Coordinates of C-alpha atoms and ligand atoms in Angstrom, one line a residue:
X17 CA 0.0 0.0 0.0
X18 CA 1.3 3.9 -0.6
X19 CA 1.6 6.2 1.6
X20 CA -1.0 7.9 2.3
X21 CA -1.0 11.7 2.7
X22 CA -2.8 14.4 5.4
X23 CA -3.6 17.7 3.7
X24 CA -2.5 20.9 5.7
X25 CA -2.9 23.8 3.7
X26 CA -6.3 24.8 5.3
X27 CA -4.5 24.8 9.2
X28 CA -0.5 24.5 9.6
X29 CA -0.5 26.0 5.9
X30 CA -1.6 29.1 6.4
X31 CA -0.3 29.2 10.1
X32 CA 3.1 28.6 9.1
X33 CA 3.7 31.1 6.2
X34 CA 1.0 34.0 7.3
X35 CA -0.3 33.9 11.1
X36 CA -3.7 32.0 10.6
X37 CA -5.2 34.4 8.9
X38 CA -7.0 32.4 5.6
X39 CA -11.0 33.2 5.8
X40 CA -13.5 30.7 5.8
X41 CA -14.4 31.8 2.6
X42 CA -11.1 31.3 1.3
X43 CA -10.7 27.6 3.1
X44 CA -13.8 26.6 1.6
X45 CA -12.9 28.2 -2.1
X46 CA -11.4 24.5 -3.5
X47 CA -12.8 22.4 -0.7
X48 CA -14.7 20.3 -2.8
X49 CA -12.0 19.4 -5.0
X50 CA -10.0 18.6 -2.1
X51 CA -12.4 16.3 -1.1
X52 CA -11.5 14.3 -4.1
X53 CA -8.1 14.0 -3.9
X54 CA -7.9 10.9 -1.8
X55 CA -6.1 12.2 1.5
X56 CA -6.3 10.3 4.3
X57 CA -6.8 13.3 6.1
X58 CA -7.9 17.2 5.4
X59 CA -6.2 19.0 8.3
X60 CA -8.4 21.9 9.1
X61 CA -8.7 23.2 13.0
X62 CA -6.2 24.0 15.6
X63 CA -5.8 26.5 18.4
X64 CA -4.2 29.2 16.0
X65 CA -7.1 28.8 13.6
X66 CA -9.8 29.0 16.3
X67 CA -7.7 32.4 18.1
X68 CA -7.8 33.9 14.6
X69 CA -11.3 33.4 13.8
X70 CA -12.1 34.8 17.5
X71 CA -9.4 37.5 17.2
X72 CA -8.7 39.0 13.9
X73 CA -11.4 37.5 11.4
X74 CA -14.4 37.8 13.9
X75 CA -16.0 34.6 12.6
X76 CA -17.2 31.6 14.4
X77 CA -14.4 29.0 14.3
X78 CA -17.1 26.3 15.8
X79 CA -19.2 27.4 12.5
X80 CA -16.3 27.0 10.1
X81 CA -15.7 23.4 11.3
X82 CA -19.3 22.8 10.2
X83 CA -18.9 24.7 7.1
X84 CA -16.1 22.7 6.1
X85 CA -18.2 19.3 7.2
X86 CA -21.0 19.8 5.2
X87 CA -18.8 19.9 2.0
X88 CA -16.3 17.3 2.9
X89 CA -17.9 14.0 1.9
X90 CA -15.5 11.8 1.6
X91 CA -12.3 12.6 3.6
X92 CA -12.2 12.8 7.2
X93 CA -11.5 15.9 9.2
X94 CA -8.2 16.3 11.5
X95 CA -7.6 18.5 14.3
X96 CA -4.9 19.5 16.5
X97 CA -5.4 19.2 20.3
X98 CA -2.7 20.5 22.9
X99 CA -3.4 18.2 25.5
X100 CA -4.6 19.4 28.5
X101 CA -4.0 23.0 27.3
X102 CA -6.7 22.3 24.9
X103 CA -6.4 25.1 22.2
X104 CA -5.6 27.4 24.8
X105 CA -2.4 28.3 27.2
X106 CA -3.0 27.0 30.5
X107 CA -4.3 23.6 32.0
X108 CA -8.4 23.2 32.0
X109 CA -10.1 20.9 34.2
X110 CA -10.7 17.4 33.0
X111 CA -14.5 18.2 32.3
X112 CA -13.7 20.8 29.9
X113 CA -11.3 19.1 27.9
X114 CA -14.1 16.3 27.5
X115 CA -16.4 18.3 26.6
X116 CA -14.1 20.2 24.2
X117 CA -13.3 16.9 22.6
X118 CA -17.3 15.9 22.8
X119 CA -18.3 18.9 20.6
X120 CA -14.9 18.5 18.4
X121 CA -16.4 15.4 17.2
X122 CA -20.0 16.4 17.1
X123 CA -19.4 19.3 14.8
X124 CA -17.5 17.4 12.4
X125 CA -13.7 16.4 13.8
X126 CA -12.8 12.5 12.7
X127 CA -9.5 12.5 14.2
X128 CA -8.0 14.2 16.7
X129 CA -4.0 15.3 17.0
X130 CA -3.5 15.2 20.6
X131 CA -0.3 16.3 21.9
X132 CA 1.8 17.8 25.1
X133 CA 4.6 20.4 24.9
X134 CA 7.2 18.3 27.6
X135 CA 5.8 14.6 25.7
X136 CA 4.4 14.3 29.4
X137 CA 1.9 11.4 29.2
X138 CA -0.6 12.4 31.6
X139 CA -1.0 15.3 30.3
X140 CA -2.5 13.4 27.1
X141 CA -4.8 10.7 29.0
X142 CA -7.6 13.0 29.6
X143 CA -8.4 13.6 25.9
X144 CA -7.5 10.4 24.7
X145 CA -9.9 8.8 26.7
X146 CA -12.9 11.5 25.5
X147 CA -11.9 10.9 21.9
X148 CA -12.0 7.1 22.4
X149 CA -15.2 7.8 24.3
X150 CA -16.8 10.4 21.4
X151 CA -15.8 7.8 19.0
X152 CA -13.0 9.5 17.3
X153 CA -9.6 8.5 16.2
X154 CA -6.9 9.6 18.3
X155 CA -3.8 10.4 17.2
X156 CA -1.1 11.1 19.7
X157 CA 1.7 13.2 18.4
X158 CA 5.7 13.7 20.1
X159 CA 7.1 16.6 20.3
X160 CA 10.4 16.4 18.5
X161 CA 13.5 17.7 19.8
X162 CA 17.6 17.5 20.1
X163 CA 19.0 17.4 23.1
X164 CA 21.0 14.7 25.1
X165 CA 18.2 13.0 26.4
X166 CA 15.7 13.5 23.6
X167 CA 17.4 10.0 22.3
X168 CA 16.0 7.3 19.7
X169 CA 15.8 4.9 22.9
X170 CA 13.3 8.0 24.5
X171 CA 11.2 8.2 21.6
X172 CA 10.9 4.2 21.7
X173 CA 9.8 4.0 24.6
X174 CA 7.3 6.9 24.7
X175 CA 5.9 5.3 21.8
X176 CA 5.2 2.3 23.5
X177 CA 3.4 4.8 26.1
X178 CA 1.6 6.1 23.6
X179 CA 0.6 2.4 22.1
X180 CA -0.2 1.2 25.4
X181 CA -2.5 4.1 26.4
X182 CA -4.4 3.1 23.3
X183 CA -3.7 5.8 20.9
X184 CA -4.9 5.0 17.2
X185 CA -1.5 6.1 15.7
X186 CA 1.6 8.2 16.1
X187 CA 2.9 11.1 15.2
X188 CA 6.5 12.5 15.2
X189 CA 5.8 16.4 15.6
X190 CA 8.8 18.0 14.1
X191 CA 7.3 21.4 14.4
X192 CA 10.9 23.2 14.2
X193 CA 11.6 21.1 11.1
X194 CA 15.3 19.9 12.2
X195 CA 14.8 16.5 11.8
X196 CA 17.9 15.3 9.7
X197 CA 16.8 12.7 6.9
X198 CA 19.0 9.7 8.8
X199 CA 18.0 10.4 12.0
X200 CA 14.1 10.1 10.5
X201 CA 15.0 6.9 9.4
X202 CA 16.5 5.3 12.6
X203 CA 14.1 7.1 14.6
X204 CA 10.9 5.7 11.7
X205 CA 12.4 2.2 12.2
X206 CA 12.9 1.8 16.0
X207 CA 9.1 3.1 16.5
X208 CA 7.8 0.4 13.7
X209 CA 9.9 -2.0 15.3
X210 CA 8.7 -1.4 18.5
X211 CA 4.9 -0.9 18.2
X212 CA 2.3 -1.7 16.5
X213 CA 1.1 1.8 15.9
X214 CA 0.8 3.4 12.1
X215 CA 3.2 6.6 12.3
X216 CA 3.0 9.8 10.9
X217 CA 5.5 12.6 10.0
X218 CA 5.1 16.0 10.4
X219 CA 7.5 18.8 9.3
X220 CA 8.6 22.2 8.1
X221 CA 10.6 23.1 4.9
X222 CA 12.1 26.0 6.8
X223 CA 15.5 24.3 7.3
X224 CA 15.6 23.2 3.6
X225 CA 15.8 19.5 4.2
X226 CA 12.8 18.4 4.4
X227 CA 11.6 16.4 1.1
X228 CA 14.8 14.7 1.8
X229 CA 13.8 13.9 5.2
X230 CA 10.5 12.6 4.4
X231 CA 11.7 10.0 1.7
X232 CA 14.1 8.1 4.2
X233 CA 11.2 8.4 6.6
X234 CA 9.0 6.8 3.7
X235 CA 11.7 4.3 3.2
X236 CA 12.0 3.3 6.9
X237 CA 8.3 2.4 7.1
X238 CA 6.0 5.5 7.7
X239 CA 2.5 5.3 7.1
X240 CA 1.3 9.0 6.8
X241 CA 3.1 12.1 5.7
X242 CA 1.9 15.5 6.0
X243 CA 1.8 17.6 3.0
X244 CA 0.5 21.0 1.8
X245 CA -1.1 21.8 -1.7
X246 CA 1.6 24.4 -3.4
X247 CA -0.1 27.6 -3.2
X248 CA 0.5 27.2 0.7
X249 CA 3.4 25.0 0.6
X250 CA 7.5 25.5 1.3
X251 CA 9.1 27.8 2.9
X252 CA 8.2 27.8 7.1
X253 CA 5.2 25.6 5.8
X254 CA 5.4 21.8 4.9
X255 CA 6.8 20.2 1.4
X256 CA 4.4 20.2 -1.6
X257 CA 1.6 17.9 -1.8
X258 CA 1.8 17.6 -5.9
X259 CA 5.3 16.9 -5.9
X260 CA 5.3 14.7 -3.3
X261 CA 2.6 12.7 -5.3
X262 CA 5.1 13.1 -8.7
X263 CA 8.0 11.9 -7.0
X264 CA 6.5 8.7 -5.5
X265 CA 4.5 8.1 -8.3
X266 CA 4.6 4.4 -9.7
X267 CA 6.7 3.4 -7.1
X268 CA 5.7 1.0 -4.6
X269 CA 4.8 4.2 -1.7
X270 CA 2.9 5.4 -4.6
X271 CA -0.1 7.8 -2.8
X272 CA -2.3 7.6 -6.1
X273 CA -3.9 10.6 -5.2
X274 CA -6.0 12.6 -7.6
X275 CA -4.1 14.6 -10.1
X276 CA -6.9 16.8 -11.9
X277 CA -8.6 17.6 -8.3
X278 CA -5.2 18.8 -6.7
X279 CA -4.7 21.1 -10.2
X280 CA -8.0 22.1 -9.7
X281 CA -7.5 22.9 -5.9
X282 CA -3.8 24.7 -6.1
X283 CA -5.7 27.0 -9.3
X284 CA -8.4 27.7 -7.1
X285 CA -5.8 28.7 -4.2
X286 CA -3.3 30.1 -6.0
X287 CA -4.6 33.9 -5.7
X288 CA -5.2 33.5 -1.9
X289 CA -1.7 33.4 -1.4
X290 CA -0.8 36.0 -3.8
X291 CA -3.5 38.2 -1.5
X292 CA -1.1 37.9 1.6
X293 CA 1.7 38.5 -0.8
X294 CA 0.6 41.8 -1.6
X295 CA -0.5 42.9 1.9
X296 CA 2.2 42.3 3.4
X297 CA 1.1 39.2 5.9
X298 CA 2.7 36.6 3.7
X299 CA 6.9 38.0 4.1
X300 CA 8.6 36.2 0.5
X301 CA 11.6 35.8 3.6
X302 CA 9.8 33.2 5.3
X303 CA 9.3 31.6 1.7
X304 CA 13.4 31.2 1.3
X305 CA 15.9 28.3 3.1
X306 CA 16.7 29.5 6.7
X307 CA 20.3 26.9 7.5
X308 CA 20.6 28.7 10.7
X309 CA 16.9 26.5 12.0
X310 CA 19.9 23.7 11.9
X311 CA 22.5 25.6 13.8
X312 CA 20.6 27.0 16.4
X313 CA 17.6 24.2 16.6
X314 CA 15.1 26.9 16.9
X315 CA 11.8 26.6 15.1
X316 CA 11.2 29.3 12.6
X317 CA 8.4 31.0 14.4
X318 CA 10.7 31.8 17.3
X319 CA 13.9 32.8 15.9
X320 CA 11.6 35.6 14.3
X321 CA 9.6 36.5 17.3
X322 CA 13.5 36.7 19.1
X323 CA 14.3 39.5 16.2
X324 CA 11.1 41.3 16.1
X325 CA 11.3 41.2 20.7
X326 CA 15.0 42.4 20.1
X327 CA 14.0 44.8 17.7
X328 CA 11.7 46.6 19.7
X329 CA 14.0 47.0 22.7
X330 CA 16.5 48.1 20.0
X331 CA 18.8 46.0 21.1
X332 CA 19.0 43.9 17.7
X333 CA 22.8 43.3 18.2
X334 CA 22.2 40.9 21.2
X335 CA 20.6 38.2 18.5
X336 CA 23.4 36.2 18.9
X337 CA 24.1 36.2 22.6
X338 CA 20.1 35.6 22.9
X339 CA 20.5 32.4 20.5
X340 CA 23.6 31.2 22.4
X341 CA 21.7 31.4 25.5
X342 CA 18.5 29.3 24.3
X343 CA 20.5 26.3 24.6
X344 CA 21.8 27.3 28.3
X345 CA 17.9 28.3 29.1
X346 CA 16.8 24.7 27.9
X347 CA 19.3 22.8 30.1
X348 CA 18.2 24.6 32.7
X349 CA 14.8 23.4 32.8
X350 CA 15.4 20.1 31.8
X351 CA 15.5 20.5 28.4
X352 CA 12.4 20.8 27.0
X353 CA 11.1 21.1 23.4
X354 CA 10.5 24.3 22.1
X355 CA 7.1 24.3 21.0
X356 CA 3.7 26.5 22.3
X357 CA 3.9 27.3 25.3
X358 CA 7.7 26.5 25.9
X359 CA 9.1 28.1 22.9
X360 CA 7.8 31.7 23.8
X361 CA 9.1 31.1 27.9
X362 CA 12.3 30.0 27.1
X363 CA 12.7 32.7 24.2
X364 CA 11.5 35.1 26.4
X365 CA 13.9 33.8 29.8
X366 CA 16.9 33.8 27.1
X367 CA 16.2 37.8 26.0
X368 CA 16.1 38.7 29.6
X369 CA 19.6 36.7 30.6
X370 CA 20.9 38.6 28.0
X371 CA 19.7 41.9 28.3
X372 CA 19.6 41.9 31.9
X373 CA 23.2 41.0 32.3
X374 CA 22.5 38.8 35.0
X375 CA 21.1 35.4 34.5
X376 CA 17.4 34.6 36.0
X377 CA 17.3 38.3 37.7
X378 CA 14.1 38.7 36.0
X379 CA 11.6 35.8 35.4
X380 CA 8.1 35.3 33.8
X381 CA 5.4 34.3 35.8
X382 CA 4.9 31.4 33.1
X383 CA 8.6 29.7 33.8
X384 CA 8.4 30.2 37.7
X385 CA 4.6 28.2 37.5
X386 CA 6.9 25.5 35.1
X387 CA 9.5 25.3 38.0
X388 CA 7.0 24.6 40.9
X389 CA 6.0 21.5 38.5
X390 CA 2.5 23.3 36.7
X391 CA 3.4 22.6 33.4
X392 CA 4.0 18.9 34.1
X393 CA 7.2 16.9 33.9
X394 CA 10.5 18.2 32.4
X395 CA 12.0 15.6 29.8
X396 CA 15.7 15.6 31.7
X397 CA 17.0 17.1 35.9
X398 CA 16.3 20.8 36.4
X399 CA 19.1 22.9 37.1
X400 CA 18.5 22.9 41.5
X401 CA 20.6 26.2 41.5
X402 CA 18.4 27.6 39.1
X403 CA 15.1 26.6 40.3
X404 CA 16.3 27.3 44.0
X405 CA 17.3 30.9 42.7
X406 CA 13.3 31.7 41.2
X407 CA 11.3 29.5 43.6
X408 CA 12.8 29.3 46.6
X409 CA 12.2 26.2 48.8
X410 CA 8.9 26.2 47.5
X411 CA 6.9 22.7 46.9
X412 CA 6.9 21.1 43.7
X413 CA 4.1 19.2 42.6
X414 CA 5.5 16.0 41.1
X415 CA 1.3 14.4 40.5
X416 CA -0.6 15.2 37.1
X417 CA -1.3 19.3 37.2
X418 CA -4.9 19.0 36.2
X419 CA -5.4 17.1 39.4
X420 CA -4.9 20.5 41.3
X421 CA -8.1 21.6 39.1
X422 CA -11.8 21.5 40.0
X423 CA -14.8 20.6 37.2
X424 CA -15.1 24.5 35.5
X425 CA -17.5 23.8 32.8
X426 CA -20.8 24.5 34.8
X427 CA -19.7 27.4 36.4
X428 CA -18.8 29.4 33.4
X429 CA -21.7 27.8 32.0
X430 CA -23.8 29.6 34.5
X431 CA -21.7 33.1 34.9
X432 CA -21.8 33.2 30.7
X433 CA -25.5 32.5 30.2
X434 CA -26.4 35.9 28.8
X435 CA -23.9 35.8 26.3
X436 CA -22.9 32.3 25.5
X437 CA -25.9 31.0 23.2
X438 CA -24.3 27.3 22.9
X439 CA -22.2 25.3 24.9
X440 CA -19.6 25.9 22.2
X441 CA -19.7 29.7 22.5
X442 CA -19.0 28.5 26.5
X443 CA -16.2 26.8 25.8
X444 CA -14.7 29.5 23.5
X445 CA -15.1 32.1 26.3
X446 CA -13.1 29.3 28.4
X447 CA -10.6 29.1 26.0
X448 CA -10.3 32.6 25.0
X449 CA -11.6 34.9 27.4
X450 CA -11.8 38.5 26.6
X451 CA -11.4 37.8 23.1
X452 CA -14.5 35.6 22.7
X453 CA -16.4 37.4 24.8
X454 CA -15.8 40.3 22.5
X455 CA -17.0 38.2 19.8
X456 CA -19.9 36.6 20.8
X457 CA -21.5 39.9 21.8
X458 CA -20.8 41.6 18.4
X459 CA -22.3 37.7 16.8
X460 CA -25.5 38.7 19.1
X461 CA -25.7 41.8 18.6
X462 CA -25.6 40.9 14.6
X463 CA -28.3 38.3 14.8
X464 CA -31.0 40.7 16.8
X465 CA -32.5 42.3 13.8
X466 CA -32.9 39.0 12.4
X467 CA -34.8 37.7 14.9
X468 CA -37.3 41.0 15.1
X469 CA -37.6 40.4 10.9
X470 CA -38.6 36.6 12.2
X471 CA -41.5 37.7 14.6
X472 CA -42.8 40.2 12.6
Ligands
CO254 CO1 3.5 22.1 12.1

């Protein structure tokens, strides 16, 4: 059988190369062609797509999931879940991930992406066991990283973890895209050898390596690749579905998909990308081959949040020190991957070693909560010094941190009634506050006249 391929343009896509920001009118402008491709998988919601809708777009991301069902026929519908975070930045109480994951799956999701910043399992159990419930398919994806501990033996055996929690498949997140083609290929192997799970890749072209990357993950066994149709393809984003399909064509990982309905598709597409070309959102720098990904194993997305933080304090200069000191940061706290949340905190920690001449003088609320244990548990040792220095002789919690955290859904349920018309508008105001609040009254505001037209 071929490898079969999950479609990302409609979420990591447009995520990667300009900040989320495709309409719902845009996403659906080739979905039906899409449909007909032969994916395994359309990837399509995510917690950057559902802040955007909220935040700059003011559109219902819960009424884009069902836009996008109602056309989608025959392919199934992926999402990505961060864990106990949900789509959100801090923990939730178990009932509101469940429910999260409940209505996921009602409005449309097949299968769900689960993952966890430190690869901390129990951070993960909660909404595998709601997908499993909601009958979806659960996918649990590892964070990928370097570091001395972050081994092919470590990945092993948290994919038997993931295997015996009862995860459908697994991923291999490479969200910084520095995943070197014969490292892919050990690392493909061992898991296949291992478990019995079907594995999936996913990467960035940022670093320049990556269709090289994915063939000797292909030819070490991998089931799934994630791809994106050209128009929002390369660059920070992942390798080209089309080509993808050209280059294993008639070979035995052949993924047969449909040829005229991906032309179709990328013609369709082809002028939403040249829209964030010409205003601005869509840089042609993040479209280029950025080497120093390799050298500094940053992801993309940081190393130009570090430059535009730098830039403001004008102290643009420092980039260097700041990058030499991410590494120093990471050992610290036990090394761990630099992905949402932990890529911002330990960006952030490294700018203010640097600029504050002295190391850990100032820290941010977010990596003294990580230090008394909030975030869950660090991949390698903590630096005592360090954590002693910020916290203190303050307890650590070593249990699960969602177990610190009472049921929340009815409550907000309750405090929200005026405004929340759904229990999907109440978990967007759980998820995103302010921001949803600020949305949902504008919505209601927008559908009064409607309803007067109606009685009258
Ligand atoms: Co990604």
């Amino acid at each position: 059988m071929g490898v079969k391929i999950v479609e990302t343009a409609l979420r990591d896509g447009h995520q990667s190369l300009f900040a989320t920001r495709m309409t719902t009118e845009e996403v659906l402008l080739a979905l039906k062609e899409l449909d007909k491709v032969g994916y395994h998988a359309l990837e399509v919601w995510g917690g950057a797509t559902f802040d955007a809708c909220l935040r700059f777009l003011n559109e219902d991301p819960w009424e884009r999931l069902r836009k996008i069902k109602k056309v989608c026929k025959h392919t199934k519908l992926q999402m990505l879940f961060r864990g106990q975070n949900i789509l959100g930045y801090r923990h939730y109480a178990d009932d509101v991930v469940e429910k999260f994951v409940k209505l996921s799956i009602k409005n449309g999701i097949d299968i769900i992406r689960v993952f966890d910043a430190l690869n901390d399992i129990r951070n993960l159990e909660c909404a595998v066991k709601a997908t499993k419930k909601y009958g979806g398919e659960c996918q649990i994806a590892l964070s990928y990283t370097t570091s001395p501990v972050h081994t092919i033996e470590y990945y092993v055996n948290l994919a038997k973890q993931v295997e015996a929690l009862g995860a459908d498949s697994l991923c291999i997140k490479d969200m910084a895209g520095v995943l070197l083609p014969e490292t892919a290929y050990q690392l493909i192997k061992a898991i296949k050898e291992n478990t019995k799970l079907p594995v999936e890749l996913h990467s960035h072209c940022t670093g320049g390596l990556m269709e090289m990357t994915y063939m000797r993950a292909i030819q070490a066994g991998v089931d799934i690749i994630d791809t994106a149709l050209s128009p929002l393809s390369g660059g920070t984003s992942q390798p080209c579905t089309e080509s993808i399909n050209y280059a294993l064509e008639g070979t035995e990982y052949d993924p047969k998909l449909n040829k005229e309905m991906l032309e179709l598709a990328a013609i369709k597409l082809a002028p939403v990308r040249q829209k964030y070309l010409n205003n601005g959102l869509l840089n042609p720098k993040v479209l280029g081959c950025n080497p120093n990904i390799l050298k500094y194993q940053v992801p993309g997305g940081m190393l130009s949040n570090l430059i535009s933080q730098l830039t403001q304090q004008g102290a643009l200069d420092k980039l260097d020190e700041v990058l030499a000191e991410v590494p120093n940061v990471r050992k610290d706290l036990g090394y761990p991957p630099l992905v949402t949340p932990l890529s911002q905190m330990v960006g952030t920690q490294a700018v203010l070693n640097v600029l504050n001449k002295e190391r850990y003088k100032m820290v941010p609320k977010e990596i003294n909560d990580y230090l008394h244990g909030k975030y869950g548990q660090a991949p390698a040792i903590v630096n005592e010094e360090v954590r002693h220095k910020i916290i203190g002789n303050d307890e650590v919690i070593t249990y699960r941190p969602a177990d610190d955290l009472k049921p929340e859904f009815k409550s907000l349920k309750e405090q929200y009634k005026g405004i929340a018309k759904s229990d999907e508008d109440v978990l967007s105001i759980a998820l995103f506050q302010d921001i949803a609040i600020k949305f949902l009254k504008r919505r209601n505001e927008d559908l009064k006249p409607t309803v007067i037209k109606l009685e009258a």
